[in-house]
mmCIF file of C-alpha atoms in Angstrom:
data_model
loop_
_atom_site.group_PDB
_atom_site.id
_atom_site.type_symbol
_atom_site.label_atom_id
_atom_site.label_comp_id
_atom_site.label_asym_id
_atom_site.label_seq_id
_atom_site.Cartn_x
_atom_site.Cartn_y
_atom_site.Cartn_z
ATOM 1 C CA MET A 1 0.064 -0.024 0.023
ATOM 2 C CA ASP A 2 1.424 3.512 -0.969
ATOM 3 C CA VAL A 3 1.412 6.547 1.348
ATOM 4 C CA ASP A 4 -1.670 8.182 -0.164
ATOM 5 C CA SER A 5 -3.672 4.959 0.034
ATOM 6 C CA ALA A 6 -2.684 4.439 3.674
ATOM 7 C CA LEU A 7 -3.696 8.025 4.492
ATOM 8 C CA ALA A 8 -6.920 7.647 2.652
ATOM 9 C CA ALA A 9 -7.705 4.462 4.566
ATOM 10 C CA MET A 10 -7.104 6.195 7.832
ATOM 11 C CA GLY A 11 -8.870 9.430 7.215
ATOM 12 C CA GLY A 12 -11.411 8.379 4.633
ATOM 13 C CA GLN A 13 -10.078 10.894 2.057
ATOM 14 C CA ASP A 14 -9.782 10.419 -1.668
ATOM 15 C CA PRO A 15 -6.115 9.979 -2.512
ATOM 16 C CA THR A 16 -6.748 11.211 -6.065
ATOM 17 C CA LEU A 17 -7.447 14.768 -4.982
ATOM 18 C CA HIS A 18 -5.237 17.387 -6.577
ATOM 19 C CA GLY A 19 -4.371 21.052 -6.002
ATOM 20 C CA HIS A 20 -4.422 23.107 -2.872
ATOM 21 C CA HIS A 21 -7.590 21.448 -1.576
ATOM 22 C CA ALA A 22 -5.991 17.968 -1.944
ATOM 23 C CA HIS A 23 -2.775 19.176 -0.294
ATOM 24 C CA HIS A 24 -4.836 20.405 2.643
ATOM 25 C CA HIS A 25 -6.580 17.078 3.090
ATOM 26 C CA HIS A 26 -3.300 15.301 2.641
ATOM 27 C CA GLN A 27 -1.710 17.244 5.464
ATOM 28 C CA MET A 28 -4.777 16.563 7.636
ATOM 29 C CA ASN A 29 -4.577 12.878 6.878
ATOM 30 C CA MET A 30 -0.870 12.780 7.619
ATOM 31 C CA SER A 31 -1.461 14.522 10.994
ATOM 32 C CA ALA A 32 -4.207 11.919 11.817
ATOM 33 C CA ALA A 33 -1.660 9.089 11.007
ATOM 34 C CA VAL A 34 1.017 10.680 13.215
ATOM 35 C CA ALA A 35 -1.459 11.197 15.975
ATOM 36 C CA ALA A 36 -2.630 7.561 15.766
ATOM 37 C CA ALA A 37 0.908 6.283 15.756
ATOM 38 C CA THR A 38 1.835 8.623 18.658
ATOM 39 C CA ALA A 39 -1.118 7.370 20.643
ATOM 40 C CA ALA A 40 0.211 3.898 20.318
ATOM 41 C CA ILE A 41 3.661 4.714 21.687
ATOM 42 C CA ASP A 42 4.925 2.763 24.674
ATOM 43 C CA PRO A 43 7.238 5.044 26.631
ATOM 44 C CA ALA A 44 9.324 2.193 27.855
ATOM 45 C CA ILE A 45 10.032 0.810 24.379
ATOM 46 C CA GLY A 46 9.558 3.538 21.810
ATOM 47 C CA ILE A 47 6.879 3.026 19.132
ATOM 48 C CA GLY A 48 4.130 0.982 20.707
ATOM 49 C CA SER A 49 1.967 -1.851 19.660
ATOM 50 C CA GLY A 50 -1.075 0.069 18.428
ATOM 51 C CA SER A 51 -2.867 -0.780 15.170
ATOM 52 C CA VAL A 52 -1.235 0.081 11.895
ATOM 53 C CA PRO A 53 -2.755 2.266 9.204
ATOM 54 C CA GLY A 54 -5.533 0.541 7.470
ATOM 55 C CA GLY A 55 -7.596 -0.498 10.481
ATOM 56 C CA PRO A 56 -8.404 -3.979 11.766
ATOM 57 C CA GLY A 57 -9.000 -6.525 9.119
ATOM 58 C CA GLY A 58 -7.132 -4.670 6.502
ATOM 59 C CA PRO A 59 -4.291 -5.953 4.475
ATOM 60 C CA GLU A 60 -1.753 -4.507 6.835
ATOM 61 C CA ASP A 61 -2.850 -6.353 10.019
ATOM 62 C CA ASP A 62 0.344 -8.392 9.955
ATOM 63 C CA ILE A 63 2.662 -5.358 9.835
ATOM 64 C CA ASP A 64 4.542 -4.599 13.185
ATOM 65 C CA PRO A 65 3.930 -0.786 13.759
ATOM 66 C CA LYS A 66 7.063 -0.712 15.971
ATOM 67 C CA LYS A 67 9.158 -1.525 12.881
ATOM 68 C CA THR A 68 7.211 0.173 10.078
ATOM 69 C CA CYS A 69 7.415 3.795 8.996
ATOM 70 C CA ILE A 70 3.949 5.337 8.763
ATOM 71 C CA PHE A 71 5.163 7.849 6.191
ATOM 72 C CA CYS A 72 6.802 5.473 3.488
ATOM 73 C CA ASN A 73 5.677 2.079 4.749
ATOM 74 C CA LYS A 74 9.303 0.856 4.881
ATOM 75 C CA THR A 75 9.827 -1.967 7.357
ATOM 76 C CA PHE A 76 12.827 -2.517 9.612
ATOM 77 C CA SER A 77 14.214 -5.456 11.592
ATOM 78 C CA HIS A 78 14.378 -3.491 14.912
ATOM 79 C CA PRO A 79 12.507 -0.525 16.322
ATOM 80 C CA GLY A 80 15.786 1.260 16.845
ATOM 81 C CA SER A 81 16.407 1.097 13.125
ATOM 82 C CA LEU A 82 13.025 2.741 12.523
ATOM 83 C CA GLY A 83 13.930 5.497 14.878
ATOM 84 C CA ARG A 84 17.213 6.147 13.098
ATOM 85 C CA HIS A 85 15.360 6.154 9.758
ATOM 86 C CA LEU A 86 12.935 8.777 10.998
ATOM 87 C CA ASP A 87 15.785 10.957 12.251
ATOM 88 C CA LEU A 88 17.683 10.547 9.041
ATOM 89 C CA LYS A 89 14.661 11.260 6.732
ATOM 90 C CA ARG A 90 13.241 14.099 8.921
ATOM 91 C CA GLY A 91 12.406 17.053 6.767
ATOM 92 C CA THR A 92 12.132 15.214 3.474
ATOM 93 C CA ARG A 93 9.027 15.370 1.296
ATOM 94 C CA LEU A 94 7.491 12.129 2.651
ATOM 95 C CA HIS A 95 8.719 12.733 6.145
ATOM 96 C CA PRO A 96 7.605 16.228 7.316
ATOM 97 C CA ALA A 97 9.710 17.596 10.054
ATOM 98 C CA ASP A 98 6.890 18.647 12.329
ATOM 99 C CA GLN A 99 5.140 15.380 12.111
ATOM 100 C CA VAL A 100 8.338 13.296 12.597
ATOM 101 C CA ASP A 101 8.995 15.508 15.677
ATOM 102 C CA GLN A 102 5.415 14.859 16.932
ATOM 103 C CA LEU A 103 5.875 11.154 16.498
ATOM 104 C CA ARG A 104 9.399 11.052 18.022
ATOM 105 C CA GLY A 105 8.749 13.444 20.771
ATOM 106 C CA ASP A 106 7.259 10.921 23.233
ATOM 107 C CA VAL A 107 9.849 8.254 22.469
ATOM 108 C CA LYS A 108 12.013 7.559 25.479
ATOM 109 C CA ARG A 109 15.227 6.499 23.777
ATOM 110 C CA ARG A 110 17.707 5.998 26.555
ATOM 111 C CA GLY A 111 15.623 5.872 29.779
ATOM 112 C CA ASP A 112 16.492 7.524 33.049
ATOM 113 C CA ILE A 113 20.241 8.158 33.173
ATOM 114 C CA VAL A 114 20.509 7.384 36.955
ATOM 115 C CA GLU A 115 18.678 4.122 36.489
ATOM 116 C CA ILE A 116 20.882 3.100 33.507
ATOM 117 C CA LYS A 117 24.100 3.957 35.411
ATOM 118 C CA ALA A 118 22.898 1.883 38.409
ATOM 119 C CA ARG A 119 21.919 -1.017 36.132
ATOM 120 C CA ARG A 120 25.315 -0.898 34.372
ATOM 121 C CA ALA A 121 26.976 -0.869 37.833
ATOM 122 C CA ARG A 122 25.053 -3.832 39.010
ATOM 123 C CA ARG A 123 25.901 -5.794 35.824
ATOM 124 C CA ALA A 124 29.599 -4.799 36.084
ATOM 125 C CA LYS A 125 29.676 -5.930 39.690
ATOM 126 C CA GLU A 126 28.043 -9.254 38.824
ATOM 127 C CA TYR A 127 30.425 -9.717 35.854
ATOM 128 C CA ASN A 128 33.573 -8.829 37.852
ATOM 129 C CA ALA A 129 32.502 -11.178 40.616
ATOM 130 C CA ARG A 130 33.069 -14.222 38.344
ATOM 131 C CA ASP A 131 36.060 -16.324 39.178
ATOM 132 C CA GLU A 132 37.354 -16.428 35.493
ATOM 133 C CA VAL A 133 37.056 -12.692 35.250
ATOM 134 C CA LYS A 134 38.954 -12.155 38.474
ATOM 135 C CA GLU A 135 41.745 -14.448 37.206
ATOM 136 C CA ARG A 136 41.951 -12.539 33.896
ATOM 137 C CA ALA A 137 42.042 -9.209 35.717
ATOM 138 C CA LYS A 138 44.764 -10.500 37.987
ATOM 139 C CA MET A 139 46.864 -11.674 35.020
ATOM 140 C CA ARG A 140 46.429 -8.287 33.350
ATOM 141 C CA ARG A 141 47.605 -6.462 36.489
ATOM 142 C CA ARG A 142 50.669 -8.780 36.654
ATOM 143 C CA GLU A 143 51.544 -8.122 33.104
ATOM 144 C CA LYS A 144 51.112 -4.358 33.620
ATOM 145 C CA GLU A 145 53.243 -4.332 36.660
ATOM 146 C CA ARG A 146 55.959 -6.452 34.900
ATOM 147 C CA SER A 147 55.819 -4.084 31.943
ATOM 148 C CA LEU A 148 56.212 -1.066 34.283
ATOM 149 C CA ARG A 149 59.162 -2.648 36.096
ATOM 150 C CA ALA A 150 60.757 -3.470 32.745
ATOM 151 C CA ARG A 151 60.270 0.095 31.570
ATOM 152 C CA GLU A 152 61.960 1.529 34.652
ATOM 153 C CA GLU A 153 64.865 -0.931 34.364
ATOM 154 C CA ALA A 154 65.226 -0.102 30.721
ATOM 155 C CA LYS A 155 65.454 3.677 31.566
ATOM 156 C CA LEU A 156 68.073 2.885 34.261
ATOM 157 C CA ASN A 157 70.088 0.818 31.844
ATOM 158 C CA PHE A 158 70.002 3.568 29.343
ATOM 159 C CA LEU A 159 71.191 6.145 31.925
ATOM 160 C CA ASN A 160 73.846 3.902 33.179
ATOM 161 C CA ARG A 161 75.228 3.464 29.683
ATOM 162 C CA LEU A 162 75.745 7.281 29.398
ATOM 163 C CA GLY A 163 78.938 8.598 30.723
ATOM 164 C CA LEU A 164 79.421 10.588 33.950
ATOM 165 C CA PRO A 165 81.574 13.473 32.936
ATOM 166 C CA ALA A 166 83.654 14.928 35.762
ATOM 167 C CA LEU A 167 85.949 17.964 35.899
ATOM 168 C CA PRO A 168 89.549 16.833 36.781
ATOM 169 C CA PRO A 169 91.343 18.624 39.589
ATOM 170 C CA HIS A 170 93.525 20.493 37.190
ATOM 171 C CA PRO A 171 91.611 20.776 33.869
ATOM 172 C CA SER A 172 92.904 22.164 30.619
ATOM 173 C CA PHE A 173 91.269 25.306 29.157
ATOM 174 C CA PRO A 174 89.827 23.394 26.250
ATOM 175 C CA TYR A 175 88.239 20.808 28.518
ATOM 176 C CA MET A 176 86.648 23.452 30.653
ATOM 177 C CA VAL A 177 85.256 25.058 27.489
ATOM 178 C CA LEU A 178 83.736 21.645 26.468
ATOM 179 C CA TYR A 179 82.545 20.969 30.007
ATOM 180 C CA PHE A 180 80.663 24.184 30.730
ATOM 181 C CA LEU A 181 79.663 25.611 27.387
ATOM 182 C CA PRO A 182 76.964 24.102 25.204
ATOM 183 C CA PRO A 183 78.089 22.714 21.795
ATOM 184 C CA SER A 184 76.565 25.596 20.031
ATOM 185 C CA GLN A 185 79.252 27.781 21.578
ATOM 186 C CA TRP A 186 82.165 25.447 20.948
ATOM 187 C CA PRO A 187 84.640 27.045 18.515
ATOM 188 C CA HIS A 188 85.630 25.273 15.356
ATOM 189 C CA ASP A 189 89.268 26.046 15.791
ATOM 190 C CA PRO A 190 91.072 26.056 19.195
ATOM 191 C CA PRO A 191 89.464 28.419 21.670
ATOM 192 C CA THR A 192 90.560 32.023 21.902
ATOM 193 C CA GLN A 193 90.092 35.040 24.130
ATOM 194 C CA GLU A 194 86.495 35.335 22.942
ATOM 195 C CA THR A 195 85.836 31.741 24.100
ATOM 196 C CA TYR A 196 87.408 32.633 27.431
ATOM 197 C CA ASN A 197 85.093 35.578 27.843
ATOM 198 C CA GLN A 198 82.089 33.388 27.234
ATOM 199 C CA LEU A 199 83.362 30.831 29.745
ATOM 200 C CA THR A 200 84.024 33.492 32.450
ATOM 201 C CA LEU A 201 80.506 34.884 31.852
ATOM 202 C CA MET A 202 78.991 31.438 32.360
ATOM 203 C CA LEU A 203 80.965 30.813 35.467
ATOM 204 C CA ASP A 204 80.328 34.242 36.937
ATOM 205 C CA PRO A 205 79.574 33.514 40.667
ATOM 206 C CA SER A 206 77.080 36.364 40.972
ATOM 207 C CA LEU A 207 74.871 34.619 38.444
ATOM 208 C CA HIS A 208 74.899 31.487 40.618
ATOM 209 C CA MET A 209 74.108 32.992 44.058
ATOM 210 C CA ASP A 210 77.791 33.141 44.814
ATOM 211 C CA ASP A 211 77.973 29.305 44.883
ATOM 212 C CA GLU A 212 81.477 28.415 46.131
ATOM 213 C CA ARG A 213 81.863 25.790 43.351
ATOM 214 C CA PHE A 214 81.550 28.521 40.661
ATOM 215 C CA ILE A 215 84.104 30.658 42.552
ATOM 216 C CA ASP A 216 86.542 27.758 42.516
ATOM 217 C CA TRP A 217 85.732 26.914 38.782
ATOM 218 C CA ALA A 218 86.152 30.565 37.730
ATOM 219 C CA SER A 219 89.633 30.497 39.429
ATOM 220 C CA LYS A 220 90.621 27.272 37.642
ATOM 221 C CA ALA A 221 89.459 28.738 34.267
ATOM 222 C CA LYS A 222 91.705 31.728 34.762
ATOM 223 C CA VAL A 223 94.760 29.548 35.558
ATOM 224 C CA ALA A 224 93.933 27.136 32.635
ATOM 225 C CA TYR A 225 93.599 30.075 30.204
ATOM 226 C CA GLU A 226 97.026 31.437 31.332
ATOM 227 C CA ASN A 227 98.685 28.075 30.691
ATOM 228 C CA TRP A 228 96.815 27.791 27.408
ATOM 229 C CA GLY A 229 98.329 31.092 26.201
ATOM 230 C CA VAL A 230 101.888 29.794 26.381
ATOM 231 C CA LEU A 231 101.298 26.891 24.015
ATOM 232 C CA SER A 232 102.253 27.030 20.399
ATOM 233 C CA LYS A 233 99.627 27.110 17.691
ATOM 234 C CA SER A 234 100.254 23.490 16.719
ATOM 235 C CA LYS A 235 100.174 22.310 20.324
ATOM 236 C CA ARG A 236 96.839 24.137 20.885
ATOM 237 C CA ALA A 237 95.386 22.290 17.857
ATOM 238 C CA GLU A 238 96.587 19.012 19.222
ATOM 239 C CA VAL A 239 95.235 19.544 22.695
ATOM 240 C CA TRP A 240 91.955 20.901 21.367
ATOM 241 C CA ASN A 241 91.395 17.739 19.194
ATOM 242 C CA ARG A 242 92.389 15.398 22.042
ATOM 243 C CA GLU A 243 90.071 17.131 24.585
ATOM 244 C CA GLN A 244 87.096 17.010 22.223
ATOM 245 C CA ARG A 245 87.492 13.266 22.024
ATOM 246 C CA SER A 246 87.781 12.952 25.701
ATOM 247 C CA ALA A 247 84.695 15.053 26.356
ATOM 248 C CA ALA A 248 82.653 12.990 23.824
ATOM 249 C CA GLU A 249 83.797 9.669 25.433
ATOM 250 C CA ALA A 250 83.023 10.957 28.884
ATOM 251 C CA ALA A 251 79.479 12.090 27.881
ATOM 252 C CA LEU A 252 78.399 9.281 25.585
ATOM 253 C CA GLY A 253 79.833 6.355 27.545
ATOM 254 C CA THR A 254 78.971 3.063 25.707
ATOM 255 C CA LEU A 255 76.183 4.790 23.769
ATOM 256 C CA THR A 256 76.420 6.114 20.222
ATOM 257 C CA LEU A 257 74.763 9.133 18.655
ATOM 258 C CA TYR A 258 72.581 6.685 16.873
ATOM 259 C CA ASP A 259 71.339 5.225 20.193
ATOM 260 C CA LEU A 260 70.603 8.861 21.469
ATOM 261 C CA GLY A 261 68.702 9.656 18.357
ATOM 262 C CA ARG A 262 66.513 6.600 18.656
ATOM 263 C CA ARG A 263 66.294 6.459 22.418
ATOM 264 C CA GLU A 264 62.553 5.791 22.533
ATOM 265 C CA GLU A 265 63.035 2.705 20.274
ATOM 266 C CA TRP A 266 66.066 1.692 22.313
ATOM 267 C CA LEU A 267 63.934 1.833 25.571
ATOM 268 C CA SER A 268 61.152 -0.126 23.858
ATOM 269 C CA ASP A 269 63.565 -2.854 22.591
ATOM 270 C CA GLU A 270 65.332 -3.022 26.001
ATOM 271 C CA GLU A 271 61.942 -3.349 27.754
ATOM 272 C CA LYS A 272 60.911 -6.215 25.512
ATOM 273 C CA ARG A 273 64.274 -7.942 26.198
ATOM 274 C CA ILE A 274 63.801 -7.621 29.930
ATOM 275 C CA VAL A 275 60.329 -8.940 29.850
ATOM 276 C CA THR A 276 61.424 -11.951 27.753
ATOM 277 C CA MET A 277 64.206 -12.643 30.124
ATOM 278 C CA GLU A 278 61.863 -12.570 33.136
ATOM 279 C CA SER A 279 59.404 -14.897 31.496
ATOM 280 C CA MET A 280 62.155 -17.400 30.848
ATOM 281 C CA MET A 281 63.218 -17.459 34.504
#
């Protein structure tokens, strides 16, 4: 049965009417259909079990009104699918927005939120009380704890592989430059007076709350620079190259620049290795 026939059956109007008068009757019939469907709504379910358009004994008695669209007669396998259909088609020619709103207005889609949360909590409590669920949860906790321990151990292993640079009792001027200044301030050629000025500024005790360590380091830098000044140009180049290598070895330890660049991958691989070793024990 098409829409006009269904409306005609409900309202007793002639579906062949045309023009403004026919449109008026069509809207009245559609409103009557919506009202009839709305009256059959069961608030606890959605669309209720009232009679379908056509009346008792008609050809549509076997159609489930909870799964059938009164506007286009399309049937669905579930009432929720009908609801989504009405929401999607709302405002189209066959599904006037005001009438869809009237039909959908009384549908209680999700129920009382407090009741739903309480019901979910009860179900969750019952589910989590099962022995097999408890056992799975215990295993997941163990795996998580083992993974966290492995992660911390991997970080410690990474840090331990880094060097622990220390300033010797009587450092050379190049080594102090490499020790206290960032690489961006390292000179390409052996350090000069300009480099010494940068170093003394960095070691200025007044910038470090007159920390006694910086007072001592500033004094050592002055002596080291004086000794540096008496070396020949070739000797300076030799010492500068040697101290750069010493500083790199002291900083990197057993790691490489490649390891530093992929430290997250390194930590992940190390964590997997630790977990595997633990599982074999």
